[in-house]
Coordinates of C-alpha atoms in Angstrom, one line a residue:
X202 CA -14.6 35.3 -23.1
X203 CA -11.4 35.9 -21.2
X204 CA -9.6 33.6 -18.8
X205 CA -8.9 35.1 -15.4
X206 CA -6.4 32.4 -14.3
X207 CA -3.1 32.2 -16.1
X208 CA -1.2 28.9 -16.2
X209 CA 2.5 28.5 -16.7
X210 CA 3.6 26.9 -19.9
X211 CA 5.8 24.4 -18.0
X212 CA 2.8 23.2 -16.0
X213 CA 0.9 22.7 -19.2
X214 CA 3.8 20.7 -20.7
X215 CA 4.1 18.6 -17.6
X216 CA 0.4 17.8 -17.6
X217 CA 0.5 16.8 -21.3
X218 CA 3.6 14.6 -20.8
X219 CA 1.8 12.9 -17.8
X220 CA -1.4 12.4 -19.8
X221 CA 0.5 10.8 -22.7
X222 CA 2.6 8.7 -20.2
X223 CA 5.8 10.2 -21.4
X224 CA 7.0 11.7 -18.2
X225 CA 8.6 8.5 -16.8
X226 CA 10.6 7.7 -20.0
X227 CA 11.7 11.3 -20.3
X228 CA 12.8 11.2 -16.6
X229 CA 14.7 7.9 -17.1
X230 CA 16.5 9.3 -20.2
X231 CA 17.5 12.4 -18.3
X232 CA 18.9 10.3 -15.4
X233 CA 20.9 8.1 -17.8
X234 CA 22.2 11.1 -19.8
X235 CA 23.0 13.0 -16.6
X236 CA 25.4 10.3 -15.3
X237 CA 28.5 12.1 -16.6
X238 CA 27.4 15.4 -15.3
X239 CA 26.6 14.1 -11.8
X240 CA 29.7 11.8 -11.3
X241 CA 32.2 13.6 -13.4
X242 CA 34.2 13.0 -16.6
X243 CA 36.6 10.4 -15.2
X244 CA 33.9 8.1 -13.8
X245 CA 31.9 8.6 -17.0
X246 CA 34.9 7.6 -19.1
X247 CA 35.2 4.3 -17.2
X248 CA 31.4 3.6 -17.5
X249 CA 30.7 1.4 -20.5
X250 CA 27.0 0.9 -20.1
X251 CA 24.2 2.7 -18.2
X252 CA 20.6 1.5 -18.1
X253 CA 17.6 2.1 -15.9
X254 CA 14.9 -0.6 -15.5
X255 CA 12.2 -0.8 -12.8
X256 CA 13.7 2.2 -11.0
X257 CA 17.1 0.3 -10.6
X258 CA 20.2 2.0 -12.1
X259 CA 22.5 -0.6 -13.7
X260 CA 26.1 0.5 -14.4
X261 CA 28.9 -1.4 -16.1
X262 CA 32.3 -0.1 -15.0
X263 CA 35.4 -1.2 -16.8
X264 CA 37.8 -0.6 -13.9
X265 CA 37.6 -3.0 -11.0
X266 CA 39.2 -0.5 -8.6
X267 CA 36.6 2.2 -9.5
X268 CA 33.8 -0.4 -9.4
X269 CA 34.7 -1.3 -5.8
X270 CA 34.9 2.4 -4.8
X271 CA 31.5 3.1 -6.4
X272 CA 30.1 -0.1 -4.8
X273 CA 30.9 1.4 -1.4
X274 CA 29.2 4.6 -2.3
X275 CA 26.0 3.2 -3.8
X276 CA 23.6 5.0 -1.5
X277 CA 25.3 8.4 -2.1
X278 CA 25.2 7.8 -5.8
X279 CA 21.5 7.0 -5.6
X280 CA 20.9 10.2 -3.6
X281 CA 22.9 12.3 -6.1
X282 CA 21.0 10.9 -9.0
X283 CA 17.6 11.5 -7.3
X284 CA 18.8 15.0 -6.5
X285 CA 19.7 15.5 -10.1
X286 CA 16.2 14.2 -11.2
X287 CA 14.6 16.4 -8.6
X288 CA 12.5 13.5 -7.3
X289 CA 13.0 10.1 -5.5
X290 CA 13.0 7.9 -8.6
X291 CA 16.1 5.7 -8.4
X292 CA 15.7 3.1 -5.6
X293 CA 18.9 1.1 -6.1
X294 CA 22.2 1.1 -7.9
X295 CA 23.7 -2.1 -9.2
X296 CA 27.3 -2.2 -10.5
X297 CA 28.6 -4.8 -12.9

């Protein structure tokens, strides 16, 4: 018996990830690892810790001047990270 409807492999993989509840941890890991790509090397060099918990992105910045600049741009950072993730996942950015 032949199937008439073809399904993309990417759709099958996303369905399996969703069924195994691995889609959210994979997305969070991608967001954390994409910080340097989204914000650039200089900002990434001053970032000492990145974590994502309950859809809140926590960033530890070693430079107080850069921390203040990023504090003023929290909403833009959130939007950039959501654009990178291709969905509205990060709801807040907290800088330490």
